[in-house]
Coordinates of C-alpha atoms in Angstrom, one line a residue:
X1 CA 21.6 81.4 90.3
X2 CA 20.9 78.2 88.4
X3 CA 19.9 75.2 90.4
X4 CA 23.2 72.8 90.9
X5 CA 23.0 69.0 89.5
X6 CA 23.6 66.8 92.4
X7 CA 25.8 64.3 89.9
X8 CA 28.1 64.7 86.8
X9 CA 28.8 62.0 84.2
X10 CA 32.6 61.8 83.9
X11 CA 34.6 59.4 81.2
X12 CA 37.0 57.7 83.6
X13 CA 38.2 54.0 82.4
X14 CA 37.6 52.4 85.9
X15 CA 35.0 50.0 83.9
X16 CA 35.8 46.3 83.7
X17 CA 35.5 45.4 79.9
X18 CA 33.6 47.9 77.7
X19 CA 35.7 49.7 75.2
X20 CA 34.2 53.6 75.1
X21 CA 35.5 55.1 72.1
X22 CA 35.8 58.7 71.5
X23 CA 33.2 58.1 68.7
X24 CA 30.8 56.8 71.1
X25 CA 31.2 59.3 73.7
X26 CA 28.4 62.0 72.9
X27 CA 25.6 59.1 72.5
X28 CA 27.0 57.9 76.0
X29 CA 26.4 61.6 77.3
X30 CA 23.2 61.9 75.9
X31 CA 22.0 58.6 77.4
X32 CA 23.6 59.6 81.3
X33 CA 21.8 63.3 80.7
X34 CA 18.5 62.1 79.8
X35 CA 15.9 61.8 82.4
X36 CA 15.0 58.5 83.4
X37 CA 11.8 58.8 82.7
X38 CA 13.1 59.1 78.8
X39 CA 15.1 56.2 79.2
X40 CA 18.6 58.0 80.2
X41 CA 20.4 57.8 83.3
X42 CA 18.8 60.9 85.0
X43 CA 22.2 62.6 85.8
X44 CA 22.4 66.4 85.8
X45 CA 25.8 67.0 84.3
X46 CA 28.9 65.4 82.3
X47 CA 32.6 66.3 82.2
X48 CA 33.5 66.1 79.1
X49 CA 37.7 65.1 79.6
X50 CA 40.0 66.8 77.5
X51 CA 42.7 65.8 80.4
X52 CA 45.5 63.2 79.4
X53 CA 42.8 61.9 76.9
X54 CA 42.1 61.8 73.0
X55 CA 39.0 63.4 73.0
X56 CA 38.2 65.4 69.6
X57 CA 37.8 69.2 70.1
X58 CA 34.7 69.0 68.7
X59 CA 33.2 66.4 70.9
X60 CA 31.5 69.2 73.1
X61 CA 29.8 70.4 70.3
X62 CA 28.5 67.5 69.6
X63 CA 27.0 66.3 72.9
X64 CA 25.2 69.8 73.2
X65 CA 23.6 70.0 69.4
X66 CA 22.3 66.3 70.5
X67 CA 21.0 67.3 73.4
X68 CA 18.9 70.2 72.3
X69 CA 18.1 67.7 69.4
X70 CA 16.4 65.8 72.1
X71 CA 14.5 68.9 73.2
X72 CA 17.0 69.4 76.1
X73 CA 18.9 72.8 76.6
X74 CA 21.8 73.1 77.4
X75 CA 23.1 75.6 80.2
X76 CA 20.0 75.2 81.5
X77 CA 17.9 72.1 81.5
X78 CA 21.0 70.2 81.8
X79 CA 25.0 71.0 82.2
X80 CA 28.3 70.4 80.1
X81 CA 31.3 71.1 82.1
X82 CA 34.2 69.8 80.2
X83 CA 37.5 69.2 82.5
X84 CA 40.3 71.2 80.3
X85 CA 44.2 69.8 80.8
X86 CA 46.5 72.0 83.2
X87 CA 49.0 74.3 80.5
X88 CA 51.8 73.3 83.5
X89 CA 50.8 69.3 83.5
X90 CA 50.0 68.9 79.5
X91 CA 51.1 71.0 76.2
X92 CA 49.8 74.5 76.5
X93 CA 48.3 73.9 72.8
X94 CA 46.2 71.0 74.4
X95 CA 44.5 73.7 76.5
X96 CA 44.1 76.6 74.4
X97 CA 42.3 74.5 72.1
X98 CA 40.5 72.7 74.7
X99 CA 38.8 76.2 75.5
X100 CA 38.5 77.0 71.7
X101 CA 36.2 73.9 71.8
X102 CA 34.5 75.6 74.5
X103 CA 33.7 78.6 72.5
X104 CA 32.7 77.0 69.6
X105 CA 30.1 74.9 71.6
X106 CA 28.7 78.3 73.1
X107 CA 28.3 79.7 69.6
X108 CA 26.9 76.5 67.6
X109 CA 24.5 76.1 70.2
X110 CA 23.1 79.6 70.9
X111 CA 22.1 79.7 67.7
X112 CA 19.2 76.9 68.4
X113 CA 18.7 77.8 71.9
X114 CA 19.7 81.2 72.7
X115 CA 21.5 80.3 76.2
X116 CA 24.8 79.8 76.7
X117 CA 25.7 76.5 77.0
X118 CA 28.9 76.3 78.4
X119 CA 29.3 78.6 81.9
X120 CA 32.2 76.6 83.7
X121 CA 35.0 74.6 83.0
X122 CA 37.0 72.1 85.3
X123 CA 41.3 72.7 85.8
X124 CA 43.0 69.3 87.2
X125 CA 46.3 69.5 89.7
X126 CA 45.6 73.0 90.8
X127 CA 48.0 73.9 93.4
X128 CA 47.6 77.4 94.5
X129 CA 45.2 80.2 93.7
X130 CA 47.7 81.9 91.2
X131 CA 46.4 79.1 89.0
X132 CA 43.1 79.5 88.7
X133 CA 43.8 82.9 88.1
X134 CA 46.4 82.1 84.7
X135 CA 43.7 79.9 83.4
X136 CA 40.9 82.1 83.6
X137 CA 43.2 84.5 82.2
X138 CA 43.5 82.9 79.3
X139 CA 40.3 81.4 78.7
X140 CA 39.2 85.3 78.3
X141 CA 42.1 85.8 75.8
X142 CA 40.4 83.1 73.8
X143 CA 37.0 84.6 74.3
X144 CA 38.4 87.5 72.9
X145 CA 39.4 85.8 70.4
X146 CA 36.2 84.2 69.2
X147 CA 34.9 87.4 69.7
X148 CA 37.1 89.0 67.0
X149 CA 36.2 85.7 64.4
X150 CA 32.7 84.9 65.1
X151 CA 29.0 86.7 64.8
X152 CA 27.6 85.7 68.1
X153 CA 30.0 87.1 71.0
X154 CA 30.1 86.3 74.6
X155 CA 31.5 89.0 77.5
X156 CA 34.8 88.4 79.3
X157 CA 34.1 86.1 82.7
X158 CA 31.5 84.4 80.6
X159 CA 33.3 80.7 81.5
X160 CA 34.7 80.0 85.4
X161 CA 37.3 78.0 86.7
X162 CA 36.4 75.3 88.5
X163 CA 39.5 74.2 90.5
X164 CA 40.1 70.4 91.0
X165 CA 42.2 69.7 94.0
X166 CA 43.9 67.0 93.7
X167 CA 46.7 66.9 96.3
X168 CA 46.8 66.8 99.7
X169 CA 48.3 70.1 100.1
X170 CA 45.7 71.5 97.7
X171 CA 42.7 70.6 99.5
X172 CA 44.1 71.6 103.1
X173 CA 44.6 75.3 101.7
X174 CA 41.2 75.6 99.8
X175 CA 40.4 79.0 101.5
X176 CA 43.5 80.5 100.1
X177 CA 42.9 79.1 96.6
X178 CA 39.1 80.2 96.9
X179 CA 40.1 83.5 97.9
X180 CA 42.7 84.6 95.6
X181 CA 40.1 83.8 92.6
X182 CA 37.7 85.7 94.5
X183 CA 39.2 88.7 94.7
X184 CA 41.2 88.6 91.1
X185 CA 37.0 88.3 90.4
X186 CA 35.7 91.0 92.5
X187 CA 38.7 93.4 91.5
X188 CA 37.4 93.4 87.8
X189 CA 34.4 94.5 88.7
X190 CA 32.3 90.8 89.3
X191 CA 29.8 89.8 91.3
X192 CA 30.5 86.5 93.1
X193 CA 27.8 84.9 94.4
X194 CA 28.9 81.2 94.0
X195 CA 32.0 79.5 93.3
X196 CA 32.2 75.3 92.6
X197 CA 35.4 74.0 93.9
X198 CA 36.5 69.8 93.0
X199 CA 38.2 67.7 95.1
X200 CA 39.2 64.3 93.9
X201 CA 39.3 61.4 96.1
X202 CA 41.7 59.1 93.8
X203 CA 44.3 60.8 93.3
X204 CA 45.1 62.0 97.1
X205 CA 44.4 58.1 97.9
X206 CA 47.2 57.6 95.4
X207 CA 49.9 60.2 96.4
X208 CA 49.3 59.4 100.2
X209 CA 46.9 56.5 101.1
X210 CA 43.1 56.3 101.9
X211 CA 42.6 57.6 105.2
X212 CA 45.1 61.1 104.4
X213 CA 43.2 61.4 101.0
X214 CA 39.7 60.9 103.1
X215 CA 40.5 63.5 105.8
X216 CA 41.4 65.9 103.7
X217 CA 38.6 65.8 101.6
X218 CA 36.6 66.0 105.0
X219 CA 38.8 69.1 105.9
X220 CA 38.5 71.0 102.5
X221 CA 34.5 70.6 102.4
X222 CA 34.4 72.3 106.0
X223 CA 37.3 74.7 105.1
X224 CA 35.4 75.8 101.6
X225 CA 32.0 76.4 103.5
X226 CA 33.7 78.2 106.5
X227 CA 35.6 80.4 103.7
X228 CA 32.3 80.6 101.7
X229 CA 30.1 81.6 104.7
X230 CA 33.0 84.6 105.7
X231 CA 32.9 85.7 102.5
X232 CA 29.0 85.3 101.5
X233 CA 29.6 83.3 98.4
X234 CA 27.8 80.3 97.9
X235 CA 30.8 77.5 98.1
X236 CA 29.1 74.4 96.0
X237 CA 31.9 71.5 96.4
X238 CA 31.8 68.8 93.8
X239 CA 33.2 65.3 94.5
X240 CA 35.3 63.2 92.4
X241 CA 35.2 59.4 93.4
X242 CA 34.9 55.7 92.1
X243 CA 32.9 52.7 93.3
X244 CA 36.0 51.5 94.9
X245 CA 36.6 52.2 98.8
X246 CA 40.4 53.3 97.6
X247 CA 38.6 55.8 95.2
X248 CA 35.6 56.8 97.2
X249 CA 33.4 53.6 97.5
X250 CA 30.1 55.7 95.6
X251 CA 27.7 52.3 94.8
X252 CA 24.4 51.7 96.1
X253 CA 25.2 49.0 98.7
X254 CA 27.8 52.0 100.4
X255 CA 25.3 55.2 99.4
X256 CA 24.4 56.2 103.5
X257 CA 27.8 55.5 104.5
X258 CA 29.3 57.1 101.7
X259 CA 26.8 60.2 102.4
X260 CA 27.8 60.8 105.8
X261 CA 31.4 60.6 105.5
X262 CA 31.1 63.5 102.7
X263 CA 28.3 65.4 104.2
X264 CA 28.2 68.7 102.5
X265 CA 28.8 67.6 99.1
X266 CA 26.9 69.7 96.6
X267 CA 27.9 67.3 93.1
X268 CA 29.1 63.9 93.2
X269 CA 30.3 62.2 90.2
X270 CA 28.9 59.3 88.4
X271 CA 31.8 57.6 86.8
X272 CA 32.2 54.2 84.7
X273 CA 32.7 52.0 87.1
X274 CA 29.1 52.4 88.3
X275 CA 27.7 53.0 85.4
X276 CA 28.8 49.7 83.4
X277 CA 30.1 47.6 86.0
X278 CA 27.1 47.8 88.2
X279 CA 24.3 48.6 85.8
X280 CA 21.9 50.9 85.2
X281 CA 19.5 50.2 87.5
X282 CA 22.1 50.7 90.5
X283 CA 23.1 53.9 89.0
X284 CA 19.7 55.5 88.6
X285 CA 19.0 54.6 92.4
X286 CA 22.2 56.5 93.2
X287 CA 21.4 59.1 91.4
X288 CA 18.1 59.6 93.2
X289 CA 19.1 58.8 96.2
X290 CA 22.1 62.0 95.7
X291 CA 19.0 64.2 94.4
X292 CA 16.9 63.3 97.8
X293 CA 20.0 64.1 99.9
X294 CA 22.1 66.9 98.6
X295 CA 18.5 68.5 98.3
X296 CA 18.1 69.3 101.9
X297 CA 21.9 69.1 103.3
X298 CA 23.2 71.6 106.0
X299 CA 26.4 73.5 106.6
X300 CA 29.4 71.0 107.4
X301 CA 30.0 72.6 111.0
X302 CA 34.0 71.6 111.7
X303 CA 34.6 69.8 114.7
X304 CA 35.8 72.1 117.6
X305 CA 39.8 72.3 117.5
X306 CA 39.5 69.4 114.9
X307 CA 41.6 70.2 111.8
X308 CA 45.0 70.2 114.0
X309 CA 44.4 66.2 115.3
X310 CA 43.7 65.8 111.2
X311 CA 46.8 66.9 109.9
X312 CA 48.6 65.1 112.5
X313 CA 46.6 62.1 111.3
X314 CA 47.1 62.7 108.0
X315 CA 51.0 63.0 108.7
X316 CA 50.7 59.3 110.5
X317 CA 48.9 57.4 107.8
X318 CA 51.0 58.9 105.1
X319 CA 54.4 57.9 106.6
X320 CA 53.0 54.7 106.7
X321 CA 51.6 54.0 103.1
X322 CA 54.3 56.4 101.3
X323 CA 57.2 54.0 102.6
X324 CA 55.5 51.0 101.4
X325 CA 54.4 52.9 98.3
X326 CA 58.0 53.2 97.3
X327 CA 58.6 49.7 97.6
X328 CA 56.0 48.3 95.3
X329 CA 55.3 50.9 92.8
X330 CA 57.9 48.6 90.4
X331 CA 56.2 45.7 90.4
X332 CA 52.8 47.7 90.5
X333 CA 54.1 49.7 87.6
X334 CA 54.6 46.4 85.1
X335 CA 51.4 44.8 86.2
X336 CA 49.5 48.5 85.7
X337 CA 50.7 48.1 81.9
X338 CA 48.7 44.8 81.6
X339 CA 46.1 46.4 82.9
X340 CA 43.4 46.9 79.9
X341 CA 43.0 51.0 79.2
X342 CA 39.0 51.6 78.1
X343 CA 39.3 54.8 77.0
X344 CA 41.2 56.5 73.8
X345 CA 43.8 58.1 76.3
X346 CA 47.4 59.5 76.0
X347 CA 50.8 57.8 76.2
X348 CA 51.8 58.0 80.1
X349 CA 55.7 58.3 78.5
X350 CA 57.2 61.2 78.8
X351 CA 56.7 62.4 75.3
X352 CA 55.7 65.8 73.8
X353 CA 52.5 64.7 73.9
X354 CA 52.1 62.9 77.5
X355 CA 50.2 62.6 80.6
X356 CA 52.6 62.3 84.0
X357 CA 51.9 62.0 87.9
X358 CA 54.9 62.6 90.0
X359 CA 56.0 61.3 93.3
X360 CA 55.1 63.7 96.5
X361 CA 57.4 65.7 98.1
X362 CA 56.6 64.8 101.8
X363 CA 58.4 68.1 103.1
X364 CA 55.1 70.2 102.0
X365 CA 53.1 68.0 104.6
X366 CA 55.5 67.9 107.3
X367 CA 55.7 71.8 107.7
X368 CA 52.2 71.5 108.4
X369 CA 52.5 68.8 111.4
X370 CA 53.1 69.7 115.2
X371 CA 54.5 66.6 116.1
X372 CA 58.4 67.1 115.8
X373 CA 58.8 63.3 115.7
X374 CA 56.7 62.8 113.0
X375 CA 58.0 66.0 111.7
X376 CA 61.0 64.4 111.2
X377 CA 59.9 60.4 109.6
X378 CA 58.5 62.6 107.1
X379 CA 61.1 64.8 105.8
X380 CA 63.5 61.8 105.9
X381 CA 61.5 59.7 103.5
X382 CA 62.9 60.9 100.1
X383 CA 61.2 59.4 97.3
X384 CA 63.9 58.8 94.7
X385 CA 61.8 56.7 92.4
X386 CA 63.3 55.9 88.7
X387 CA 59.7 55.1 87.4
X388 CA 56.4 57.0 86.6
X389 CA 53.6 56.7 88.4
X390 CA 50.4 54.9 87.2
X391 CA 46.9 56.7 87.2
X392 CA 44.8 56.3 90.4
X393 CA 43.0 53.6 88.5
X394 CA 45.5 51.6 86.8
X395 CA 47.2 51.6 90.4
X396 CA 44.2 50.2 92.4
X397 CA 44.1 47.9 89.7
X398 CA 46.9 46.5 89.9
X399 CA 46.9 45.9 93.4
X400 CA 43.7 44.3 93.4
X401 CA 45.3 42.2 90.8
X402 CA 48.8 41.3 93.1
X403 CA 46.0 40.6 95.8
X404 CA 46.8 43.5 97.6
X405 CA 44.2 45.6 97.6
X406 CA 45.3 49.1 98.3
X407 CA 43.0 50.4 100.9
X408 CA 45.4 48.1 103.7
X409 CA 48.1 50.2 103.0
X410 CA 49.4 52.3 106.0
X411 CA 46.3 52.1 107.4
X412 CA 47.1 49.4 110.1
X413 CA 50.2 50.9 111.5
X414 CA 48.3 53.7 111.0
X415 CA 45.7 52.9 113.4
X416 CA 48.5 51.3 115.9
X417 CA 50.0 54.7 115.8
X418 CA 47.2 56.4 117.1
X419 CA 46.2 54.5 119.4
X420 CA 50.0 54.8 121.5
X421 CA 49.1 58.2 120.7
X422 CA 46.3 59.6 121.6
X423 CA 44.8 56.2 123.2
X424 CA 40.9 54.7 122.2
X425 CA 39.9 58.3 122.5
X426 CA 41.7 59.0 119.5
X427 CA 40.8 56.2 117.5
X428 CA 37.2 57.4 117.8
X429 CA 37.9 60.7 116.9
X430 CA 39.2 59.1 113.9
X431 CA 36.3 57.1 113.6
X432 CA 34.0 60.3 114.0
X433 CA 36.4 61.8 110.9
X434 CA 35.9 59.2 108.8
X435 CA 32.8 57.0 110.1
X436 CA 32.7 54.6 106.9
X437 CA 36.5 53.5 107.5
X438 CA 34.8 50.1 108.9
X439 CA 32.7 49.4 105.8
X440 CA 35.1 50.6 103.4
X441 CA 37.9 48.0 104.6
X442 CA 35.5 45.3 105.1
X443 CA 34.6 45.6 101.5
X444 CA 38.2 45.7 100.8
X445 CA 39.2 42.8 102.7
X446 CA 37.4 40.3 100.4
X447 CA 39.6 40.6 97.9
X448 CA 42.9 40.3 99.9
X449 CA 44.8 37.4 98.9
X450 CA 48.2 37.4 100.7
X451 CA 49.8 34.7 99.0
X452 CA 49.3 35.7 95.7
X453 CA 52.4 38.5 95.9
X454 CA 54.5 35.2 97.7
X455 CA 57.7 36.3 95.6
X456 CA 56.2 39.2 93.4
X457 CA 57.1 41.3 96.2
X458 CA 60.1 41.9 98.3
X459 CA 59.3 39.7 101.5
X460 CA 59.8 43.0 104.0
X461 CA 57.5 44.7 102.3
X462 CA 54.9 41.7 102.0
X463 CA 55.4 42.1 105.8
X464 CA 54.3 45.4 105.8
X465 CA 51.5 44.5 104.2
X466 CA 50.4 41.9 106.1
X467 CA 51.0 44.2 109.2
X468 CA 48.9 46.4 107.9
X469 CA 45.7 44.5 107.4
X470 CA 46.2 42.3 110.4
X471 CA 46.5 45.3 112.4
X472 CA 43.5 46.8 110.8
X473 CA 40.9 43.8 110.8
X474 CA 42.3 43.2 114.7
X475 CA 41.5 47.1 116.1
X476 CA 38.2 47.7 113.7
X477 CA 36.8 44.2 114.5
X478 CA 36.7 43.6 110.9
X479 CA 34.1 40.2 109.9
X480 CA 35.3 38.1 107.1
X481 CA 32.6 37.7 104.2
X482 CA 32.4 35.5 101.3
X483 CA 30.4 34.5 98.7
X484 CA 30.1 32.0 95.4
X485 CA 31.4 35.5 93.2
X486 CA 34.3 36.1 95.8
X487 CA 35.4 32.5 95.6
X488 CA 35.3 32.5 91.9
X489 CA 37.7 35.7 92.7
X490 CA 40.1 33.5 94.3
X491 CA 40.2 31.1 91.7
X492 CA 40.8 33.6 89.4
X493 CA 43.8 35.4 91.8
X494 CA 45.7 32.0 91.9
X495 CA 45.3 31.3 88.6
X496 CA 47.0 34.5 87.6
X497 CA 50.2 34.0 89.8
X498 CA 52.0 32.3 87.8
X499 CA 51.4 34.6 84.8
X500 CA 52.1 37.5 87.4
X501 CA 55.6 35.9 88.0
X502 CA 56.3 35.0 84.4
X503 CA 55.9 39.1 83.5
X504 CA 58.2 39.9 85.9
X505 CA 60.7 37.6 84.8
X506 CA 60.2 35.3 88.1
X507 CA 59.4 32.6 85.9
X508 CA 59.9 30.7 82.6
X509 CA 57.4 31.1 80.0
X510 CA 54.2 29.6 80.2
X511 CA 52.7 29.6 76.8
X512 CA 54.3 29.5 73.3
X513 CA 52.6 32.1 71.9
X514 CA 53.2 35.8 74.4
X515 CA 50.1 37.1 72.6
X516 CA 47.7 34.1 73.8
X517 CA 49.4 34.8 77.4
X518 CA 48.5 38.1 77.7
X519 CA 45.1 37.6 76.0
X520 CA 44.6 35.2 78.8
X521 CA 45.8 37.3 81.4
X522 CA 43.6 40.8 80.3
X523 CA 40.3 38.6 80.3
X524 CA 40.8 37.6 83.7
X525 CA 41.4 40.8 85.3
X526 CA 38.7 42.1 83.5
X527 CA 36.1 38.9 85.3
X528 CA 37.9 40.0 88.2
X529 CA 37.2 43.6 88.2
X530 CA 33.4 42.9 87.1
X531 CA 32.8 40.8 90.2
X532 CA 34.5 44.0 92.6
X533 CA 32.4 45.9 90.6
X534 CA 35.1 48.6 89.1

């Protein structure tokens, strides 16, 4: 089997203020697959992102014929592993001819190189197993089809599925998705000997909070290697995440914390947060330091009787940070608008060509708690929102930018919840889930400013809020940091109020000219977002 990068390059806009176009994108995934001792970034792999995004279909081809330009092959010295859209999420055009890309790739660079360049591709928002199987499905009808048009041909099974879990209900039934692509495999005939599963850390955070999205993640990784061990197939589980705590806190200040709260993480990604907003040099030591780790890691051994007190946790923070999400997702939703988009990306209206979340139905997680109380707070929270819902970045964004930062949400109550629970015991078993909790809210806690949202916000759930992160700072014995940067911050936060309540009609105008308002307003959530670092 081919040796596994330990990091992937993706194109995520979760940079402050550099604009990547879709014409710059191939030198920017030369540079991040370049060794470092070339000059490049040293990372193993890049996604190329087809998903809710305008990139060309020809952009693949393009990275790969650079690369071996550079003396680099392909499939083998390095890895392209584009992330294709989900026919059920996007157009099913979009994907057909996101794969088509694919096989054009495979055959313009086999021609220089004779290896196939292209072996997997990634599928966002899969749900169950039956998915995996459609897609693969139809990336070997378009196989066949190349096969039918073009000189050089490749066999059926040639390009995998990797599945990206991005739910919460995903990631707790990994096995099942794992195994019902197995065997679809193994009854055609395949050998399996190693399948890479995804899970994404943003978008969980944003359907259900930080702590579910981080426990969850912590239950899939043991859940894949316990299925993969069964089943002696080498489970290799990649990691989705930003430099943010809300979207998995990956930076070089948070690296050992952030390695043993994922422990058994095969890929991490390297997104452009890091990348930009904390330089290159910072990068490069995270990408070493990912090489000298996920080199030597062990089996994730589950705790004993664990995954039980998870979901119940999971149910408890959810409850929490999905009734406040409800509340604020309007006013997060105008501010998310203003928030500047560094990427050539689709329209988030629901258009024929569009990219959508949706809302979580909360009954899916309840069937899966044993607590009939809680059972019960979940099924009666019913979502009935009349707005769509932000990307994971836009969101945290936006928060940051109301002074809010997201990782508070829930996670106070949360904490208080347990603790009449299951007592201190239970609060360190949560601790023992997730050990970098502390850190990541300490970080967080910086950049709270609580009377910023003073009337953005309905005052109850301002309240909540504040609940919230008093809770959390009192039971984790959070310390208060500062710094010159983090004062600047403030500035910056107080100064934008009024703009914030102008936007939302709260206020009369405060400039003549609109376009000199929001010129204003987008360069200072971009210094804002520098100095957090994403």
């Amino acid at each position: 089997m081919r040796n596994l990068p330990t990091s992937i390059a993706t194109q995520h806009p979760d940079n402050s203020s550099k604009y990547v176009t879709v014409q710059h994108e191939p030198e920017e995934a030369i540079h991040c697959l370049l060794d470092q001792e070339s000059g490049g970034l040293g990372i193993g792999e890049i996604m190329v992102d087809f998903e809710g995004k305008l990139t060309p279909y020809h952009q693949t081809s393009q990275i790969a014929l650079g690369l071996i330009h550079q003396g680099l092959v392909p499939g083998k010295d390095v890895f392209i592993t584009p992330r294709i859209p989900n026919a059920k999420k996007e157009p099913i055009f979009r994907q057909i001819m996101s794969v088509m890309s694919l096989i054009e790739t495979n055959i313009l660079a086999y021609e220089h190189t004779a290896e196939q360049s292209i072996h997997e591709t990634i599928v966002p928002m899969i749900e169950q197993g039956k998915d995996v199987v459609q897609t693969h499905e139809r990336i070997n009808s378009v196989i066949e089809l190349g096969n039918k048009n073009y000189r050089i041909q490749f066999p059926l099974d040639s390009i995998l599925v990797i599945p990206l879990l991005e739910s919460i209900h995903a990631l707790i039934h990994v096995d099942s998705i794992l195994d019902e692509y197995y065997h679809h495999l193994t009854g055609k005939g395949k050998s399996v000997e190693r399948l890479r599963v995804m899970f994404a850390r943003s978008d969980s955070a944003l359907s259900n909070g930080l702590v579910p999205s981080v426990l969850s993640v912590v239950m899939a990784i043991g859940k894949a290697y316990r299925w993969g061990k069964d089943h002696g197939v080498d489970v290799a589980p990649i990691l989705g995440c930003g430099s943010l705590p809300f979207r998995g806190h990956l930076t070089q200040e948070n690296i050992e914390g952030f390695l043993k709260t994922y422990h058994g993480v095969r890929t991490v990604s390297i997104q452009s947060g890091l990348r930009y907003d904390h330089g290159e040099a910072k990068t490069k030591a995270v990408v070493n330091r990912l090489d000298e780790f996920v080199g030597s890691f062990d089996y994730p051994i589950p705790e004993s009787g664990g995954e039980p007190l998870l979901m119940e946790f999971i149910g408890i923070f959810t409850k929490y940070y999905v009734s406040t999400f409800v509340e604020i997702i309007d006013v997060v939703n105008v501010v998310a608008n203003y928030i500047p988009k560094n990427r050539d990306r689709l329209s988030g209206a629901k258009t024929g060509l569009s990219y959508t979340r949706e809302i979580i139905d909360l009954r899916e997680l309840a069937a899966l708690v044993s607590d009939p109380t809680l059972k019960t707070e979940l099924e009666n929270i019913q979502p009935d929102l009349q707005t769509t819902i932000p990307r994971a970045i836009s969101f945290t964004s936006a928060m940051y930018t109301i002074g809010l930062p997201p990782e508070f949400i829930g996670v106070g109550r949360g904490i208080q919840e347990v603790l009449e629970k299951y007592g201190n015991e239970g609060l360190q078993r949560l601790l023992a889930f997730y050990p970098s909790l502390k850190s990541d809210l300490t970080f967080a806690r910086k950049f709270v400013n609580l009377s910023t949202s003073l009337d953005i916000l309905e005052e109850k759930t301002r309240k909540d809020y504040i609940a919230d992160y008093e809770l959390a700072c009192a039971y984790l014995g959070l310390n208060e940091e500062s710094d010159e940067d983090v004062r600047f911050y403030h500035t910056l936060l107080s100064a934008t109020r009024p703009i914030l309540l102008h936007i939302l009609s709260k206020q009369r105008d405060l400039f003549d000219d609109s376009s000199e308002e929001k010129k204003i307003f987008n360069e200072w959530i971009c210094k804002m977002a520098k100095i957090r670092g994403s």
